[in-house]
PDB file of C-alpha atoms in Angstrom:
ATOM      1  CA  UNK A   1       6.865  23.999   7.246  1.00  0.00           C
ATOM      2  CA  UNK A   2      10.208  22.778   7.948  1.00  0.00           C
ATOM      3  CA  UNK A   3      11.618  19.939   5.762  1.00  0.00           C
ATOM      4  CA  UNK A   4      14.872  18.234   4.627  1.00  0.00           C
ATOM      5  CA  UNK A   5      15.599  17.382   1.197  1.00  0.00           C
ATOM      6  CA  UNK A   6      18.112  14.460   0.328  1.00  0.00           C
ATOM      7  CA  UNK A   7      18.962  12.371  -2.641  1.00  0.00           C
ATOM      8  CA  UNK A   8      18.001   8.814  -2.637  1.00  0.00           C
ATOM      9  CA  UNK A   9      19.592   7.905  -5.882  1.00  0.00           C
ATOM     10  CA  UNK A  10      20.956   9.736  -9.034  1.00  0.00           C
ATOM     11  CA  UNK A  11      17.164  10.350 -10.161  1.00  0.00           C
ATOM     12  CA  UNK A  12      15.212  10.528  -6.849  1.00  0.00           C
ATOM     13  CA  UNK A  13      14.783  13.248  -4.084  1.00  0.00           C
ATOM     14  CA  UNK A  14      13.029  12.744  -0.888  1.00  0.00           C
ATOM     15  CA  UNK A  15      11.261  15.399   0.965  1.00  0.00           C
ATOM     16  CA  UNK A  16      10.795  14.694   4.640  1.00  0.00           C
ATOM     17  CA  UNK A  17       8.470  17.108   6.647  1.00  0.00           C
ATOM     18  CA  UNK A  18       9.660  17.726  10.306  1.00  0.00           C
ATOM     19  CA  UNK A  19       6.120  18.162  11.876  1.00  0.00           C
ATOM     20  CA  UNK A  20       4.710  14.671  11.805  1.00  0.00           C
ATOM     21  CA  UNK A  21       1.938  15.687  14.199  1.00  0.00           C
ATOM     22  CA  UNK A  22       0.841  18.646  12.324  1.00  0.00           C
ATOM     23  CA  UNK A  23      -2.995  18.281  11.881  1.00  0.00           C
ATOM     24  CA  UNK A  24      -2.928  19.578   8.355  1.00  0.00           C
ATOM     25  CA  UNK A  25       0.025  17.736   7.121  1.00  0.00           C
ATOM     26  CA  UNK A  26      -1.677  15.245   4.826  1.00  0.00           C
ATOM     27  CA  UNK A  27      -3.479  18.384   3.033  1.00  0.00           C
ATOM     28  CA  UNK A  28      -0.158  20.116   2.737  1.00  0.00           C
ATOM     29  CA  UNK A  29       1.736  17.227   1.405  1.00  0.00           C
ATOM     30  CA  UNK A  30      -1.180  16.726  -1.084  1.00  0.00           C
ATOM     31  CA  UNK A  31      -0.903  20.505  -1.891  1.00  0.00           C
ATOM     32  CA  UNK A  32       3.089  20.128  -2.685  1.00  0.00           C
ATOM     33  CA  UNK A  33       2.358  16.854  -4.609  1.00  0.00           C
ATOM     34  CA  UNK A  34      -0.088  18.679  -6.775  1.00  0.00           C
ATOM     35  CA  UNK A  35       2.356  21.553  -7.275  1.00  0.00           C
ATOM     36  CA  UNK A  36       5.019  19.254  -8.335  1.00  0.00           C
ATOM     37  CA  UNK A  37       2.825  17.363 -10.932  1.00  0.00           C
ATOM     38  CA  UNK A  38       1.461  20.757 -12.322  1.00  0.00           C
ATOM     39  CA  UNK A  39       4.832  22.730 -12.546  1.00  0.00           C
ATOM     40  CA  UNK A  40       7.396  19.899 -12.847  1.00  0.00           C
ATOM     41  CA  UNK A  41       5.319  17.101 -14.303  1.00  0.00           C
ATOM     42  CA  UNK A  42       7.361  16.801 -17.625  1.00  0.00           C
ATOM     43  CA  UNK A  43      10.449  16.401 -15.592  1.00  0.00           C
ATOM     44  CA  UNK A  44       9.074  13.708 -13.228  1.00  0.00           C
ATOM     45  CA  UNK A  45       8.480   9.960 -13.508  1.00  0.00           C
ATOM     46  CA  UNK A  46       6.969   9.220 -10.075  1.00  0.00           C
ATOM     47  CA  UNK A  47       5.485  11.259  -7.326  1.00  0.00           C
ATOM     48  CA  UNK A  48       5.076   9.172  -4.149  1.00  0.00           C
ATOM     49  CA  UNK A  49       3.395  11.168  -1.164  1.00  0.00           C
ATOM     50  CA  UNK A  50       3.149   9.273   2.206  1.00  0.00           C
ATOM     51  CA  UNK A  51       2.564  10.305   5.768  1.00  0.00           C
ATOM     52  CA  UNK A  52       5.372  12.641   6.274  1.00  0.00           C
ATOM     53  CA  UNK A  53       7.482  12.454   2.989  1.00  0.00           C
ATOM     54  CA  UNK A  54       7.252  12.932  -0.817  1.00  0.00           C
ATOM     55  CA  UNK A  55       9.455  10.871  -2.981  1.00  0.00           C
ATOM     56  CA  UNK A  56       9.997  12.292  -6.490  1.00  0.00           C
ATOM     57  CA  UNK A  57      11.647  10.296  -9.319  1.00  0.00           C
ATOM     58  CA  UNK A  58      12.747  12.865 -12.052  1.00  0.00           C
ATOM     59  CA  UNK A  59      14.299  12.636 -15.400  1.00  0.00           C
ATOM     60  CA  UNK A  60      17.728  14.352 -15.382  1.00  0.00           C
ATOM     61  CA  UNK A  61      18.040  14.082 -19.055  1.00  0.00           C
ATOM     62  CA  UNK A  62      15.306  16.665 -19.337  1.00  0.00           C
ATOM     63  CA  UNK A  63      16.551  19.025 -16.620  1.00  0.00           C
ATOM     64  CA  UNK A  64      19.763  19.463 -14.688  1.00  0.00           C
ATOM     65  CA  UNK A  65      19.553  18.073 -11.113  1.00  0.00           C
ATOM     66  CA  UNK A  66      20.431  21.474  -9.589  1.00  0.00           C
ATOM     67  CA  UNK A  67      17.633  23.180 -11.494  1.00  0.00           C
ATOM     68  CA  UNK A  68      14.996  20.549 -10.588  1.00  0.00           C
ATOM     69  CA  UNK A  69      16.076  20.880  -6.901  1.00  0.00           C
ATOM     70  CA  UNK A  70      15.915  24.644  -7.134  1.00  0.00           C
ATOM     71  CA  UNK A  71      12.422  24.808  -8.434  1.00  0.00           C
ATOM     72  CA  UNK A  72      11.404  22.238  -6.044  1.00  0.00           C
ATOM     73  CA  UNK A  73      12.784  24.163  -3.177  1.00  0.00           C
ATOM     74  CA  UNK A  74      10.903  27.400  -4.541  1.00  0.00           C
ATOM     75  CA  UNK A  75       7.682  25.613  -4.495  1.00  0.00           C
ATOM     76  CA  UNK A  76       8.102  24.303  -0.987  1.00  0.00           C
ATOM     77  CA  UNK A  77       9.342  27.737   0.179  1.00  0.00           C
ATOM     78  CA  UNK A  78       6.227  29.409  -1.427  1.00  0.00           C
ATOM     79  CA  UNK A  79       3.724  26.616  -0.510  1.00  0.00           C
ATOM     80  CA  UNK A  80       1.607  29.199   1.332  1.00  0.00           C
ATOM     81  CA  UNK A  81       1.036  31.074  -2.044  1.00  0.00           C
ATOM     82  CA  UNK A  82       0.030  27.831  -3.711  1.00  0.00           C
ATOM     83  CA  UNK A  83      -3.489  27.327  -4.811  1.00  0.00           C
ATOM     84  CA  UNK A  84      -5.498  25.283  -2.111  1.00  0.00           C
ATOM     85  CA  UNK A  85      -5.963  21.595  -3.135  1.00  0.00           C
ATOM     86  CA  UNK A  86      -9.659  21.089  -3.335  1.00  0.00           C
ATOM     87  CA  UNK A  87     -10.323  18.457  -0.532  1.00  0.00           C
ATOM     88  CA  UNK A  88     -12.625  15.665  -1.826  1.00  0.00           C
ATOM     89  CA  UNK A  89     -15.446  14.546   0.501  1.00  0.00           C
ATOM     90  CA  UNK A  90     -16.176  10.899  -0.090  1.00  0.00           C
ATOM     91  CA  UNK A  91     -19.269   8.880   1.618  1.00  0.00           C
ATOM     92  CA  UNK A  92     -18.829   5.005   1.096  1.00  0.00           C
ATOM     93  CA  UNK A  93     -21.694   2.473   1.791  1.00  0.00           C
ATOM     94  CA  UNK A  94     -20.549  -0.583   4.058  1.00  0.00           C
ATOM     95  CA  UNK A  95     -22.475  -3.720   4.814  1.00  0.00           C
ATOM     96  CA  UNK A  96     -21.421  -4.437   8.327  1.00  0.00           C
ATOM     97  CA  UNK A  97     -22.229  -8.092   9.134  1.00  0.00           C
ATOM     98  CA  UNK A  98     -20.490 -11.359   9.919  1.00  0.00           C
ATOM     99  CA  UNK A  99     -21.102 -12.676   6.445  1.00  0.00           C
ATOM    100  CA  UNK A 100     -18.318 -10.216   5.023  1.00  0.00           C
ATOM    101  CA  UNK A 101     -16.901  -8.876   8.401  1.00  0.00           C
ATOM    102  CA  UNK A 102     -15.365 -11.971  10.322  1.00  0.00           C
ATOM    103  CA  UNK A 103     -13.469 -10.075  12.754  1.00  0.00           C
ATOM    104  CA  UNK A 104     -16.627  -8.398  13.961  1.00  0.00           C
ATOM    105  CA  UNK A 105     -16.578 -11.491  16.427  1.00  0.00           C
ATOM    106  CA  UNK A 106     -13.445 -10.012  18.074  1.00  0.00           C
ATOM    107  CA  UNK A 107     -15.183  -6.844  18.998  1.00  0.00           C
ATOM    108  CA  UNK A 108     -18.249  -8.814  20.132  1.00  0.00           C
ATOM    109  CA  UNK A 109     -15.952 -10.827  22.395  1.00  0.00           C
ATOM    110  CA  UNK A 110     -14.863  -7.696  24.116  1.00  0.00           C
ATOM    111  CA  UNK A 111     -18.671  -6.854  24.735  1.00  0.00           C
ATOM    112  CA  UNK A 112     -19.283  -4.575  21.816  1.00  0.00           C
ATOM    113  CA  UNK A 113     -22.623  -4.998  20.078  1.00  0.00           C
ATOM    114  CA  UNK A 114     -22.820  -4.817  16.266  1.00  0.00           C
ATOM    115  CA  UNK A 115     -24.618  -1.346  16.521  1.00  0.00           C
ATOM    116  CA  UNK A 116     -21.787   0.052  18.793  1.00  0.00           C
ATOM    117  CA  UNK A 117     -19.042  -0.914  16.157  1.00  0.00           C
ATOM    118  CA  UNK A 118     -21.069   0.436  13.389  1.00  0.00           C
ATOM    119  CA  UNK A 119     -21.712   3.890  15.205  1.00  0.00           C
ATOM    120  CA  UNK A 120     -18.185   4.215  16.306  1.00  0.00           C
ATOM    121  CA  UNK A 121     -16.752   3.523  12.755  1.00  0.00           C
ATOM    122  CA  UNK A 122     -19.334   5.768  10.892  1.00  0.00           C
ATOM    123  CA  UNK A 123     -19.545   8.633  13.140  1.00  0.00           C
ATOM    124  CA  UNK A 124     -15.916  10.007  12.154  1.00  0.00           C
ATOM    125  CA  UNK A 125     -14.745  11.545   8.968  1.00  0.00           C
ATOM    126  CA  UNK A 126     -11.421  10.134   8.128  1.00  0.00           C
ATOM    127  CA  UNK A 127      -8.437  11.646   6.151  1.00  0.00           C
ATOM    128  CA  UNK A 128      -6.528   9.676   3.394  1.00  0.00           C
ATOM    129  CA  UNK A 129      -2.998  10.150   4.888  1.00  0.00           C
ATOM    130  CA  UNK A 130      -1.249   7.680   2.358  1.00  0.00           C
ATOM    131  CA  UNK A 131      -1.849   5.501  -0.684  1.00  0.00           C
ATOM    132  CA  UNK A 132       0.104   2.236  -1.169  1.00  0.00           C
ATOM    133  CA  UNK A 133       0.621  -1.475  -0.291  1.00  0.00           C
ATOM    134  CA  UNK A 134      -1.802  -2.280  -3.103  1.00  0.00           C
ATOM    135  CA  UNK A 135      -3.115  -0.005  -6.084  1.00  0.00           C
ATOM    136  CA  UNK A 136      -5.615   2.227  -4.596  1.00  0.00           C
ATOM    137  CA  UNK A 137      -5.089   1.144  -0.928  1.00  0.00           C
ATOM    138  CA  UNK A 138      -5.796   4.256   1.090  1.00  0.00           C
ATOM    139  CA  UNK A 139      -4.481   4.451   4.676  1.00  0.00           C
ATOM    140  CA  UNK A 140      -7.137   6.672   6.756  1.00  0.00           C
ATOM    141  CA  UNK A 141      -6.811   7.986  10.198  1.00  0.00           C
ATOM    142  CA  UNK A 142      -7.909   8.056  12.791  1.00  0.00           C
ATOM    143  CA  UNK A 143      -9.963   5.222  14.177  1.00  0.00           C
ATOM    144  CA  UNK A 144     -11.881   5.762  17.392  1.00  0.00           C
ATOM    145  CA  UNK A 145      -9.683   4.340  20.317  1.00  0.00           C
ATOM    146  CA  UNK A 146     -12.191   1.655  21.300  1.00  0.00           C
ATOM    147  CA  UNK A 147     -12.124   0.186  17.653  1.00  0.00           C
ATOM    148  CA  UNK A 148      -8.296   0.041  17.310  1.00  0.00           C
ATOM    149  CA  UNK A 149      -6.801  -3.448  17.180  1.00  0.00           C
ATOM    150  CA  UNK A 150      -3.419  -4.790  16.249  1.00  0.00           C
ATOM    151  CA  UNK A 151      -3.077  -6.365  12.821  1.00  0.00           C
ATOM    152  CA  UNK A 152      -3.576 -10.049  12.817  1.00  0.00           C
ATOM    153  CA  UNK A 153      -0.448 -12.207  13.787  1.00  0.00           C
ATOM    154  CA  UNK A 154      -1.063 -14.296  10.748  1.00  0.00           C
ATOM    155  CA  UNK A 155      -2.254 -12.385   7.590  1.00  0.00           C
ATOM    156  CA  UNK A 156      -5.098 -13.948   5.434  1.00  0.00           C
ATOM    157  CA  UNK A 157      -4.090 -15.241   2.129  1.00  0.00           C
ATOM    158  CA  UNK A 158      -7.158 -13.805   0.304  1.00  0.00           C
ATOM    159  CA  UNK A 159      -9.090 -10.843   1.473  1.00  0.00           C
ATOM    160  CA  UNK A 160     -12.047 -10.071  -0.780  1.00  0.00           C
ATOM    161  CA  UNK A 161     -12.376  -6.815  -2.771  1.00  0.00           C
ATOM    162  CA  UNK A 162     -14.041  -4.235  -0.831  1.00  0.00           C
ATOM    163  CA  UNK A 163     -13.430  -5.333   2.528  1.00  0.00           C
ATOM    164  CA  UNK A 164     -13.364  -2.663   5.202  1.00  0.00           C
ATOM    165  CA  UNK A 165     -10.747  -3.169   7.818  1.00  0.00           C
ATOM    166  CA  UNK A 166      -9.064  -1.684  10.860  1.00  0.00           C
ATOM    167  CA  UNK A 167      -5.296  -1.988  12.035  1.00  0.00           C
ATOM    168  CA  UNK A 168      -4.182  -0.067  14.965  1.00  0.00           C
ATOM    169  CA  UNK A 169      -5.275   3.595  14.458  1.00  0.00           C
ATOM    170  CA  UNK A 170      -6.097   3.257  10.800  1.00  0.00           C
ATOM    171  CA  UNK A 171      -8.978   2.056   8.563  1.00  0.00           C
ATOM    172  CA  UNK A 172      -9.148   1.015   4.860  1.00  0.00           C
ATOM    173  CA  UNK A 173     -10.876  -0.512   2.081  1.00  0.00           C
ATOM    174  CA  UNK A 174      -9.322  -3.153   0.129  1.00  0.00           C
ATOM    175  CA  UNK A 175      -9.593  -1.982  -3.539  1.00  0.00           C
ATOM    176  CA  UNK A 176      -8.871  -5.443  -4.817  1.00  0.00           C
ATOM    177  CA  UNK A 177      -8.659  -9.141  -3.910  1.00  0.00           C
ATOM    178  CA  UNK A 178      -5.293  -9.503  -2.049  1.00  0.00           C
ATOM    179  CA  UNK A 179      -3.541 -10.959   0.977  1.00  0.00           C
ATOM    180  CA  UNK A 180      -4.018  -8.735   4.108  1.00  0.00           C
ATOM    181  CA  UNK A 181      -3.655  -8.801   7.924  1.00  0.00           C
ATOM    182  CA  UNK A 182      -6.084  -6.251   8.841  1.00  0.00           C
ATOM    183  CA  UNK A 183      -9.376  -6.960  10.917  1.00  0.00           C
ATOM    184  CA  UNK A 184     -12.212  -6.955   8.667  1.00  0.00           C
ATOM    185  CA  UNK A 185     -15.400  -5.552   9.807  1.00  0.00           C
ATOM    186  CA  UNK A 186     -17.537  -5.175   6.788  1.00  0.00           C
ATOM    187  CA  UNK A 187     -17.741  -4.746   2.873  1.00  0.00           C
ATOM    188  CA  UNK A 188     -17.825  -1.754   0.595  1.00  0.00           C
ATOM    189  CA  UNK A 189     -19.723  -2.966  -2.711  1.00  0.00           C
ATOM    190  CA  UNK A 190     -18.552   0.357  -4.601  1.00  0.00           C
ATOM    191  CA  UNK A 191     -15.403  -0.292  -7.087  1.00  0.00           C
ATOM    192  CA  UNK A 192     -12.510   1.892  -5.815  1.00  0.00           C
ATOM    193  CA  UNK A 193      -9.807   1.291  -8.449  1.00  0.00           C
ATOM    194  CA  UNK A 194     -10.171   1.444 -12.072  1.00  0.00           C
ATOM    195  CA  UNK A 195      -6.890   1.610 -14.060  1.00  0.00           C
ATOM    196  CA  UNK A 196      -8.844   2.345 -17.360  1.00  0.00           C
ATOM    197  CA  UNK A 197     -10.446   5.511 -15.950  1.00  0.00           C
ATOM    198  CA  UNK A 198      -8.851   8.848 -15.278  1.00  0.00           C
ATOM    199  CA  UNK A 199      -8.598   9.422 -12.325  1.00  0.00           C
ATOM    200  CA  UNK A 200      -8.023   5.684 -11.467  1.00  0.00           C
ATOM    201  CA  UNK A 201      -8.969   6.407  -7.738  1.00  0.00           C
ATOM    202  CA  UNK A 202     -11.706   8.470  -6.253  1.00  0.00           C
ATOM    203  CA  UNK A 203      -9.257  10.011  -3.521  1.00  0.00           C
ATOM    204  CA  UNK A 204      -5.835  11.612  -3.267  1.00  0.00           C
ATOM    205  CA  UNK A 205      -3.851  12.466  -0.208  1.00  0.00           C
ATOM    206  CA  UNK A 206      -6.008  14.706   2.103  1.00  0.00           C
ATOM    207  CA  UNK A 207      -9.270  13.370   0.950  1.00  0.00           C
ATOM    208  CA  UNK A 208     -12.031  13.192   3.437  1.00  0.00           C
ATOM    209  CA  UNK A 209     -13.824   9.791   3.659  1.00  0.00           C
ATOM    210  CA  UNK A 210     -16.870   8.869   5.760  1.00  0.00           C
ATOM    211  CA  UNK A 211     -18.890   5.528   5.816  1.00  0.00           C
ATOM    212  CA  UNK A 212     -22.417   4.742   6.252  1.00  0.00           C
ATOM    213  CA  UNK A 213     -24.235   1.515   6.888  1.00  0.00           C
ATOM    214  CA  UNK A 214     -26.470  -0.310   4.367  1.00  0.00           C
ATOM    215  CA  UNK A 215     -28.369  -3.624   5.023  1.00  0.00           C
ATOM    216  CA  UNK A 216     -27.845  -6.898   2.986  1.00  0.00           C
ATOM    217  CA  UNK A 217     -30.545  -5.976   0.190  1.00  0.00           C
ATOM    218  CA  UNK A 218     -28.858  -2.679  -0.532  1.00  0.00           C
ATOM    219  CA  UNK A 219     -25.304  -4.376  -0.496  1.00  0.00           C
ATOM    220  CA  UNK A 220     -26.447  -6.969  -3.124  1.00  0.00           C
ATOM    221  CA  UNK A 221     -28.190  -4.345  -5.257  1.00  0.00           C
ATOM    222  CA  UNK A 222     -24.955  -2.221  -5.384  1.00  0.00           C
ATOM    223  CA  UNK A 223     -22.973  -5.335  -6.670  1.00  0.00           C
ATOM    224  CA  UNK A 224     -21.760  -6.727  -3.318  1.00  0.00           C
ATOM    225  CA  UNK A 225     -20.623 -10.236  -3.268  1.00  0.00           C
ATOM    226  CA  UNK A 226     -20.980 -12.425   0.007  1.00  0.00           C
ATOM    227  CA  UNK A 227     -18.338 -15.182   0.136  1.00  0.00           C
ATOM    228  CA  UNK A 228     -17.885 -16.286   3.728  1.00  0.00           C
ATOM    229  CA  UNK A 229     -16.400 -19.654   2.668  1.00  0.00           C
ATOM    230  CA  UNK A 230     -13.061 -17.746   1.819  1.00  0.00           C
ATOM    231  CA  UNK A 231     -12.851 -16.503   5.451  1.00  0.00           C
ATOM    232  CA  UNK A 232     -13.774 -19.947   6.795  1.00  0.00           C
ATOM    233  CA  UNK A 233     -11.192 -21.781   4.655  1.00  0.00           C
ATOM    234  CA  UNK A 234      -8.452 -19.217   5.701  1.00  0.00           C
ATOM    235  CA  UNK A 235      -9.214 -18.813   9.386  1.00  0.00           C
ATOM    236  CA  UNK A 236      -9.144 -22.554   9.763  1.00  0.00           C
ATOM    237  CA  UNK A 237      -5.613 -23.067   8.277  1.00  0.00           C
TER     238      UNK A 237
END
């Protein structure tokens, strides 16, 4: 796969892949990121994979910049020989209800029933294409065209942990309480970010994620919390 490699700073290199629409690009980026960690990890501070790029912050006092670049280019050139990254398949429970999904009302205003929204959101297996914004926040594509909605003009100041949301063609789960401008349609009661564990996250770039619907009783039994007053306060401001 064609790419460009450019220095971003004295200690950072950016790999940009030139086939953004390639169907397996996320898996390929995950594979390269895994190679960098395995083979060059002792020279690296951070590896930040995204939709079409990988940012690498390295330690020039441990390896000469030209040697690091040469070894990186070798991995990129021989990516077909690398061990395939094992793609994780993750199924997450979601309580789809107005108690935890205030923006379901927007879909109902368009004529969608709750059952239709649930069906459209749960029938697809999503791919983690980037991780960022907040620790553990995974951007997943592609949402069914009927469910795609723009981000809110005014982000909410507080989005509860576990909120399942949609923005444009992407869906995600807020792993922690945070501000956010996505359209919230439900809540996942499973903890998705724990900095005291290894790994801290259930997913990596290229992971496959599906959602399945649970009822209120199951949601509460799994540790889910219902706090509609949070949305009422935020949406009325």
